PDB file of C-alpha atoms in Angstrom:
ATOM      1  CA  MET A   1     -47.531 -31.683 -22.708  1.00  0.00           C
ATOM      2  CA  LEU A   2     -45.861 -30.902 -26.052  1.00  0.00           C
ATOM      3  CA  GLY A   3     -45.703 -34.581 -26.892  1.00  0.00           C
ATOM      4  CA  VAL A   4     -44.047 -35.578 -23.613  1.00  0.00           C
ATOM      5  CA  ILE A   5     -45.701 -38.440 -21.762  1.00  0.00           C
ATOM      6  CA  ASP A   6     -45.347 -39.423 -18.094  1.00  0.00           C
ATOM      7  CA  LEU A   7     -43.278 -36.353 -17.178  1.00  0.00           C
ATOM      8  CA  PRO A   8     -43.071 -37.109 -13.404  1.00  0.00           C
ATOM      9  CA  THR A   9     -41.486 -40.490 -14.107  1.00  0.00           C
ATOM     10  CA  TYR A  10     -39.027 -38.883 -16.505  1.00  0.00           C
ATOM     11  CA  LEU A  11     -38.017 -36.273 -13.925  1.00  0.00           C
ATOM     12  CA  ALA A  12     -37.569 -38.890 -11.207  1.00  0.00           C
ATOM     13  CA  GLY A  13     -35.378 -41.009 -13.468  1.00  0.00           C
ATOM     14  CA  LEU A  14     -33.466 -37.946 -14.607  1.00  0.00           C
ATOM     15  CA  VAL A  15     -32.528 -36.987 -11.053  1.00  0.00           C
ATOM     16  CA  LEU A  16     -31.156 -40.454 -10.369  1.00  0.00           C
ATOM     17  CA  ILE A  17     -29.216 -40.461 -13.626  1.00  0.00           C
ATOM     18  CA  VAL A  18     -27.679 -37.027 -13.099  1.00  0.00           C
ATOM     19  CA  LEU A  19     -26.542 -37.941  -9.594  1.00  0.00           C
ATOM     20  CA  LEU A  20     -24.631 -40.993 -10.828  1.00  0.00           C
ATOM     21  CA  PRO A  21     -20.882 -40.168 -10.786  1.00  0.00           C
ATOM     22  CA  GLY A  22     -19.119 -40.053 -14.112  1.00  0.00           C
ATOM     23  CA  PRO A  23     -15.980 -38.629 -15.740  1.00  0.00           C
ATOM     24  CA  ASN A  24     -17.745 -35.372 -16.648  1.00  0.00           C
ATOM     25  CA  SER A  25     -18.844 -34.470 -13.139  1.00  0.00           C
ATOM     26  CA  LEU A  26     -15.548 -35.654 -11.656  1.00  0.00           C
ATOM     27  CA  TYR A  27     -13.596 -33.443 -14.053  1.00  0.00           C
ATOM     28  CA  VAL A  28     -15.722 -30.378 -13.263  1.00  0.00           C
ATOM     29  CA  LEU A  29     -15.236 -30.964  -9.534  1.00  0.00           C
ATOM     30  CA  SER A  30     -11.491 -31.353 -10.036  1.00  0.00           C
ATOM     31  CA  VAL A  31     -11.194 -28.159 -12.086  1.00  0.00           C
ATOM     32  CA  ALA A  32     -13.258 -26.136  -9.595  1.00  0.00           C
ATOM     33  CA  ALA A  33     -11.110 -27.375  -6.704  1.00  0.00           C
ATOM     34  CA  ARG A  34      -7.911 -26.415  -8.494  1.00  0.00           C
ATOM     35  CA  LYS A  35      -8.841 -23.219 -10.338  1.00  0.00           C
ATOM     36  CA  GLY A  36     -11.975 -21.773  -8.751  1.00  0.00           C
ATOM     37  CA  VAL A  37     -15.594 -21.052  -9.639  1.00  0.00           C
ATOM     38  CA  ARG A  38     -15.098 -19.312 -12.994  1.00  0.00           C
ATOM     39  CA  THR A  39     -12.938 -22.087 -14.452  1.00  0.00           C
ATOM     40  CA  GLY A  40     -15.286 -24.656 -12.972  1.00  0.00           C
ATOM     41  CA  TYR A  41     -18.161 -23.136 -14.925  1.00  0.00           C
ATOM     42  CA  THR A  42     -15.982 -23.074 -18.035  1.00  0.00           C
ATOM     43  CA  ALA A  43     -15.567 -26.828 -17.736  1.00  0.00           C
ATOM     44  CA  ALA A  44     -19.266 -27.236 -16.967  1.00  0.00           C
ATOM     45  CA  ALA A  45     -20.107 -25.324 -20.158  1.00  0.00           C
ATOM     46  CA  GLY A  46     -18.115 -27.924 -22.075  1.00  0.00           C
ATOM     47  CA  VAL A  47     -20.201 -30.663 -20.471  1.00  0.00           C
ATOM     48  CA  TRP A  48     -23.467 -28.914 -21.348  1.00  0.00           C
ATOM     49  CA  CYS A  49     -22.386 -28.379 -24.948  1.00  0.00           C
ATOM     50  CA  GLY A  50     -21.314 -32.004 -25.216  1.00  0.00           C
ATOM     51  CA  ASP A  51     -24.605 -33.209 -23.785  1.00  0.00           C
ATOM     52  CA  THR A  52     -26.496 -30.991 -26.213  1.00  0.00           C
ATOM     53  CA  VAL A  53     -24.612 -32.519 -29.133  1.00  0.00           C
ATOM     54  CA  LEU A  54     -25.339 -36.035 -27.856  1.00  0.00           C
ATOM     55  CA  MET A  55     -29.031 -35.252 -27.425  1.00  0.00           C
ATOM     56  CA  THR A  56     -29.189 -33.815 -30.938  1.00  0.00           C
ATOM     57  CA  LEU A  57     -27.428 -36.849 -32.408  1.00  0.00           C
ATOM     58  CA  SER A  58     -29.744 -39.147 -30.478  1.00  0.00           C
ATOM     59  CA  ALA A  59     -32.821 -37.333 -31.771  1.00  0.00           C
ATOM     60  CA  ALA A  60     -31.402 -37.575 -35.296  1.00  0.00           C
ATOM     61  CA  GLY A  61     -30.937 -41.331 -35.011  1.00  0.00           C
ATOM     62  CA  VAL A  62     -27.124 -41.404 -34.922  1.00  0.00           C
ATOM     63  CA  ALA A  63     -27.179 -43.361 -31.661  1.00  0.00           C
ATOM     64  CA  SER A  64     -29.201 -46.087 -33.353  1.00  0.00           C
ATOM     65  CA  LEU A  65     -26.568 -46.205 -36.100  1.00  0.00           C
ATOM     66  CA  LEU A  66     -23.839 -46.748 -33.508  1.00  0.00           C
ATOM     67  CA  GLN A  67     -25.916 -49.446 -31.884  1.00  0.00           C
ATOM     68  CA  ALA A  68     -26.372 -51.233 -35.201  1.00  0.00           C
ATOM     69  CA  ASN A  69     -22.791 -50.842 -36.461  1.00  0.00           C
ATOM     70  CA  ALA A  70     -20.372 -52.771 -34.232  1.00  0.00           C
ATOM     71  CA  VAL A  71     -17.251 -51.463 -36.000  1.00  0.00           C
ATOM     72  CA  LEU A  72     -18.258 -47.814 -35.678  1.00  0.00           C
ATOM     73  CA  PHE A  73     -19.256 -48.350 -32.058  1.00  0.00           C
ATOM     74  CA  SER A  74     -15.859 -49.929 -31.309  1.00  0.00           C
ATOM     75  CA  ILE A  75     -13.996 -47.023 -32.918  1.00  0.00           C
ATOM     76  CA  VAL A  76     -15.842 -44.466 -30.792  1.00  0.00           C
ATOM     77  CA  LYS A  77     -15.533 -46.642 -27.692  1.00  0.00           C
ATOM     78  CA  TYR A  78     -11.772 -47.161 -27.881  1.00  0.00           C
ATOM     79  CA  ALA A  79     -11.122 -43.538 -28.850  1.00  0.00           C
ATOM     80  CA  GLY A  80     -13.008 -42.450 -25.749  1.00  0.00           C
ATOM     81  CA  ALA A  81     -11.197 -44.985 -23.559  1.00  0.00           C
ATOM     82  CA  GLY A  82      -7.848 -43.822 -24.915  1.00  0.00           C
ATOM     83  CA  TYR A  83      -8.633 -40.200 -24.134  1.00  0.00           C
ATOM     84  CA  LEU A  84      -9.723 -41.018 -20.585  1.00  0.00           C
ATOM     85  CA  THR A  85      -6.522 -43.033 -20.105  1.00  0.00           C
ATOM     86  CA  TRP A  86      -4.450 -40.089 -21.310  1.00  0.00           C
ATOM     87  CA  LEU A  87      -6.170 -37.830 -18.769  1.00  0.00           C
ATOM     88  CA  ALA A  88      -5.631 -40.409 -16.015  1.00  0.00           C
ATOM     89  CA  VAL A  89      -1.923 -40.712 -16.762  1.00  0.00           C
ATOM     90  CA  GLY A  90      -1.543 -36.928 -16.612  1.00  0.00           C
ATOM     91  CA  MET A  91      -3.291 -36.818 -13.234  1.00  0.00           C
ATOM     92  CA  LEU A  92      -1.203 -39.652 -11.814  1.00  0.00           C
ATOM     93  CA  ARG A  93       2.033 -38.033 -13.009  1.00  0.00           C
ATOM     94  CA  ALA A  94       0.983 -34.769 -11.380  1.00  0.00           C
ATOM     95  CA  ALA A  95       0.084 -36.611  -8.176  1.00  0.00           C
ATOM     96  CA  TRP A  96       3.480 -38.351  -8.102  1.00  0.00           C
ATOM     97  CA  ALA A  97       5.267 -35.011  -8.443  1.00  0.00           C
ATOM     98  CA  MET A  98       3.095 -33.587  -5.668  1.00  0.00           C
ATOM     99  CA  TRP A  99       3.940 -36.479  -3.353  1.00  0.00           C
ATOM    100  CA  ARG A 100       7.650 -35.865  -3.982  1.00  0.00           C
ATOM    101  CA  ALA A 101       7.382 -32.098  -3.453  1.00  0.00           C
ATOM    102  CA  ARG A 102       4.966 -32.094  -0.512  1.00  0.00           C
ATOM    103  CA  ARG A 103       7.752 -31.112   1.930  1.00  0.00           C
ATOM    104  CA  GLU A 104       8.854 -28.160  -0.212  1.00  0.00           C
ATOM    105  CA  PRO A 105       6.346 -25.303   0.301  1.00  0.00           C
ATOM    106  CA  ALA A 106       8.115 -22.949  -2.092  1.00  0.00           C
ATOM    107  CA  VAL A 107       7.897 -25.289  -5.037  1.00  0.00           C
ATOM    108  CA  ARG A 108       4.949 -24.894  -7.355  1.00  0.00           C
ATOM    109  CA  SER A 109       3.161 -28.205  -7.765  1.00  0.00           C
ATOM    110  CA  ALA A 110       3.290 -30.106 -11.032  1.00  0.00           C
ATOM    111  CA  GLU A 111      -0.478 -30.262 -10.980  1.00  0.00           C
ATOM    112  CA  THR A 112      -0.675 -26.458 -11.105  1.00  0.00           C
ATOM    113  CA  GLU A 113       1.785 -26.393 -13.997  1.00  0.00           C
ATOM    114  CA  GLU A 114      -0.243 -28.986 -15.878  1.00  0.00           C
ATOM    115  CA  VAL A 115      -3.550 -27.240 -15.282  1.00  0.00           C
ATOM    116  CA  ALA A 116      -2.158 -23.891 -16.425  1.00  0.00           C
ATOM    117  CA  GLY A 117      -1.852 -25.216 -19.954  1.00  0.00           C
ATOM    118  CA  GLU A 118      -5.119 -27.121 -20.154  1.00  0.00           C
ATOM    119  CA  ARG A 119      -8.330 -25.897 -21.741  1.00  0.00           C
ATOM    120  CA  PRO A 120     -11.178 -26.917 -19.426  1.00  0.00           C
ATOM    121  CA  PHE A 121     -13.984 -26.232 -21.902  1.00  0.00           C
ATOM    122  CA  ARG A 122     -12.440 -28.265 -24.704  1.00  0.00           C
ATOM    123  CA  ARG A 123     -11.387 -31.082 -22.411  1.00  0.00           C
ATOM    124  CA  ALA A 124     -14.836 -31.397 -20.830  1.00  0.00           C
ATOM    125  CA  LEU A 125     -16.433 -31.259 -24.282  1.00  0.00           C
ATOM    126  CA  VAL A 126     -14.260 -34.091 -25.595  1.00  0.00           C
ATOM    127  CA  ILE A 127     -14.922 -36.196 -22.489  1.00  0.00           C
ATOM    128  CA  SER A 128     -18.647 -35.772 -23.122  1.00  0.00           C
ATOM    129  CA  LEU A 129     -18.552 -36.516 -26.838  1.00  0.00           C
ATOM    130  CA  PHE A 130     -16.391 -39.645 -26.603  1.00  0.00           C
ATOM    131  CA  ASN A 131     -18.907 -41.552 -24.551  1.00  0.00           C
ATOM    132  CA  PRO A 132     -20.873 -44.003 -26.714  1.00  0.00           C
ATOM    133  CA  LYS A 133     -22.764 -45.401 -23.751  1.00  0.00           C
ATOM    134  CA  ALA A 134     -24.127 -41.908 -23.102  1.00  0.00           C
ATOM    135  CA  ILE A 135     -25.348 -41.664 -26.694  1.00  0.00           C
ATOM    136  CA  LEU A 136     -27.101 -45.009 -26.446  1.00  0.00           C
ATOM    137  CA  PHE A 137     -28.536 -44.067 -23.067  1.00  0.00           C
ATOM    138  CA  PHE A 138     -29.962 -40.797 -24.348  1.00  0.00           C
ATOM    139  CA  VAL A 139     -31.803 -42.463 -27.203  1.00  0.00           C
ATOM    140  CA  ALA A 140     -33.015 -45.359 -25.052  1.00  0.00           C
ATOM    141  CA  PHE A 141     -34.224 -43.089 -22.259  1.00  0.00           C
ATOM    142  CA  PHE A 142     -35.676 -40.184 -24.219  1.00  0.00           C
ATOM    143  CA  VAL A 143     -37.773 -42.152 -26.674  1.00  0.00           C
ATOM    144  CA  GLN A 144     -39.773 -43.721 -23.854  1.00  0.00           C
ATOM    145  CA  PHE A 145     -41.254 -40.312 -23.028  1.00  0.00           C
ATOM    146  CA  VAL A 146     -42.017 -39.040 -26.536  1.00  0.00           C
ATOM    147  CA  ASP A 147     -45.565 -39.505 -27.786  1.00  0.00           C
ATOM    148  CA  PRO A 148     -45.188 -41.301 -31.157  1.00  0.00           C
ATOM    149  CA  GLY A 149     -48.421 -39.723 -32.363  1.00  0.00           C
ATOM    150  CA  TYR A 150     -47.337 -36.142 -31.670  1.00  0.00           C
ATOM    151  CA  ALA A 151     -46.936 -34.030 -34.806  1.00  0.00           C
ATOM    152  CA  TYR A 152     -43.712 -32.321 -33.710  1.00  0.00           C
ATOM    153  CA  PRO A 153     -41.431 -34.907 -32.040  1.00  0.00           C
ATOM    154  CA  ALA A 154     -38.429 -32.552 -32.280  1.00  0.00           C
ATOM    155  CA  LEU A 155     -40.214 -30.218 -29.864  1.00  0.00           C
ATOM    156  CA  SER A 156     -40.681 -33.098 -27.437  1.00  0.00           C
ATOM    157  CA  PHE A 157     -36.943 -33.793 -27.505  1.00  0.00           C
ATOM    158  CA  VAL A 158     -36.259 -30.099 -26.863  1.00  0.00           C
ATOM    159  CA  VAL A 159     -38.494 -30.142 -23.772  1.00  0.00           C
ATOM    160  CA  LEU A 160     -36.879 -33.307 -22.429  1.00  0.00           C
ATOM    161  CA  GLY A 161     -33.413 -31.949 -23.172  1.00  0.00           C
ATOM    162  CA  ALA A 162     -34.177 -28.659 -21.422  1.00  0.00           C
ATOM    163  CA  PHE A 163     -35.129 -30.506 -18.236  1.00  0.00           C
ATOM    164  CA  ALA A 164     -31.954 -32.601 -18.524  1.00  0.00           C
ATOM    165  CA  GLN A 165     -29.766 -29.526 -18.894  1.00  0.00           C
ATOM    166  CA  LEU A 166     -31.477 -27.796 -15.969  1.00  0.00           C
ATOM    167  CA  ALA A 167     -30.819 -30.794 -13.744  1.00  0.00           C
ATOM    168  CA  SER A 168     -27.215 -30.905 -14.940  1.00  0.00           C
ATOM    169  CA  PHE A 169     -26.785 -27.172 -14.272  1.00  0.00           C
ATOM    170  CA  LEU A 170     -28.009 -27.486 -10.681  1.00  0.00           C
ATOM    171  CA  TYR A 171     -25.877 -30.558 -10.004  1.00  0.00           C
ATOM    172  CA  LEU A 172     -22.662 -29.180 -11.514  1.00  0.00           C
ATOM    173  CA  THR A 173     -23.193 -25.869  -9.726  1.00  0.00           C
ATOM    174  CA  ALA A 174     -23.296 -27.740  -6.425  1.00  0.00           C
ATOM    175  CA  LEU A 175     -20.096 -29.573  -7.372  1.00  0.00           C
ATOM    176  CA  ILE A 176     -18.339 -26.363  -8.400  1.00  0.00           C
ATOM    177  CA  PHE A 177     -18.993 -24.608  -5.098  1.00  0.00           C
ATOM    178  CA  SER A 178     -18.090 -27.771  -3.198  1.00  0.00           C
ATOM    179  CA  GLY A 179     -14.850 -27.870  -5.166  1.00  0.00           C
ATOM    180  CA  THR A 180     -13.878 -24.340  -4.170  1.00  0.00           C
ATOM    181  CA  ARG A 181     -14.237 -25.299  -0.523  1.00  0.00           C
ATOM    182  CA  LEU A 182     -12.030 -28.311  -1.093  1.00  0.00           C
ATOM    183  CA  ALA A 183      -9.435 -26.071  -2.710  1.00  0.00           C
ATOM    184  CA  ALA A 184      -8.740 -24.282   0.569  1.00  0.00           C
ATOM    185  CA  ALA A 185      -8.115 -27.599   2.301  1.00  0.00           C
ATOM    186  CA  PHE A 186      -5.882 -28.735  -0.573  1.00  0.00           C
ATOM    187  CA  ARG A 187      -3.733 -25.622  -0.286  1.00  0.00           C
ATOM    188  CA  ARG A 188      -3.241 -26.174   3.441  1.00  0.00           C
ATOM    189  CA  ARG A 189      -2.584 -29.908   3.220  1.00  0.00           C
ATOM    190  CA  LYS A 190      -0.376 -31.050   0.388  1.00  0.00           C
ATOM    191  CA  ARG A 191      -0.849 -34.710   1.242  1.00  0.00           C
ATOM    192  CA  LEU A 192      -4.597 -34.300   0.926  1.00  0.00           C
ATOM    193  CA  SER A 193      -4.167 -32.610  -2.456  1.00  0.00           C
ATOM    194  CA  ALA A 194      -1.806 -35.314  -3.700  1.00  0.00           C
ATOM    195  CA  GLY A 195      -4.104 -38.052  -2.436  1.00  0.00           C
ATOM    196  CA  ALA A 196      -7.149 -36.499  -4.099  1.00  0.00           C
ATOM    197  CA  THR A 197      -5.292 -36.177  -7.404  1.00  0.00           C
ATOM    198  CA  THR A 198      -4.195 -39.806  -7.163  1.00  0.00           C
ATOM    199  CA  ALA A 199      -7.781 -40.896  -6.506  1.00  0.00           C
ATOM    200  CA  ALA A 200      -9.051 -38.845  -9.457  1.00  0.00           C
ATOM    201  CA  GLY A 201      -6.475 -40.416 -11.768  1.00  0.00           C
ATOM    202  CA  ALA A 202      -7.402 -43.902 -10.565  1.00  0.00           C
ATOM    203  CA  LEU A 203     -11.104 -43.181 -11.137  1.00  0.00           C
ATOM    204  CA  PHE A 204     -10.434 -42.006 -14.686  1.00  0.00           C
ATOM    205  CA  LEU A 205      -8.521 -45.210 -15.358  1.00  0.00           C
ATOM    206  CA  GLY A 206     -11.538 -47.077 -14.030  1.00  0.00           C
ATOM    207  CA  PHE A 207     -13.831 -45.161 -16.380  1.00  0.00           C
ATOM    208  CA  ALA A 208     -11.541 -46.045 -19.299  1.00  0.00           C
ATOM    209  CA  VAL A 209     -11.594 -49.755 -18.433  1.00  0.00           C
ATOM    210  CA  LYS A 210     -15.361 -49.709 -18.000  1.00  0.00           C
ATOM    211  CA  LEU A 211     -15.737 -48.056 -21.386  1.00  0.00           C
ATOM    212  CA  THR A 212     -13.600 -50.670 -23.151  1.00  0.00           C
ATOM    213  CA  LEU A 213     -15.880 -53.361 -21.695  1.00  0.00           C
ATOM    214  CA  ALA A 214     -19.037 -51.590 -22.889  1.00  0.00           C
ATOM    215  CA  SER A 215     -21.143 -53.266 -25.532  1.00  0.00           C
ATOM    216  CA  ALA A 216     -23.698 -51.884 -27.945  1.00  0.00           C
TER     217      ALA A 216
END
């Protein structure tokens, strides 16, 4: 079909890949829990745009260039790790302030102050783009399902990318509406909110460490 081979296998692998937790999905869940459905979809749009850019770069062969050039790969890798660390530190600082203020119901949480100034779309987009392992994964996974003899390989990549974005849309939508339910619990229980923010910050630090250990 349009130069795509073994579509059922691709779809099965895609579902497993989309369900794997990562900084993108965690950030969308966090934003939805703090700011609601509309802002959650704003962050999700950043993820989808970032994924589209990565797919386009992969189809154009940029991922292969990163794989072949160790210096360029390291630059992208450490830039991404640094950005994730910066996000983690912000979350942990907000969590610390929330732990200190949890007995003061009239005080607006530091997390709310921090989120008020953030730009979910841009932040989610940057998280997506600074992920060299994702670029390498896209090129390694997609090419297995493109018929090398097909006259229009770009069309094959478009079909595969459309399925990937559909799966991402369904998954992030589920996370967004789950996040809004969590928000109600967070508002009632400040310790739960502070603990969740602490966990999110720790996970982002983990993502940063994992990224620094990544190899081409």
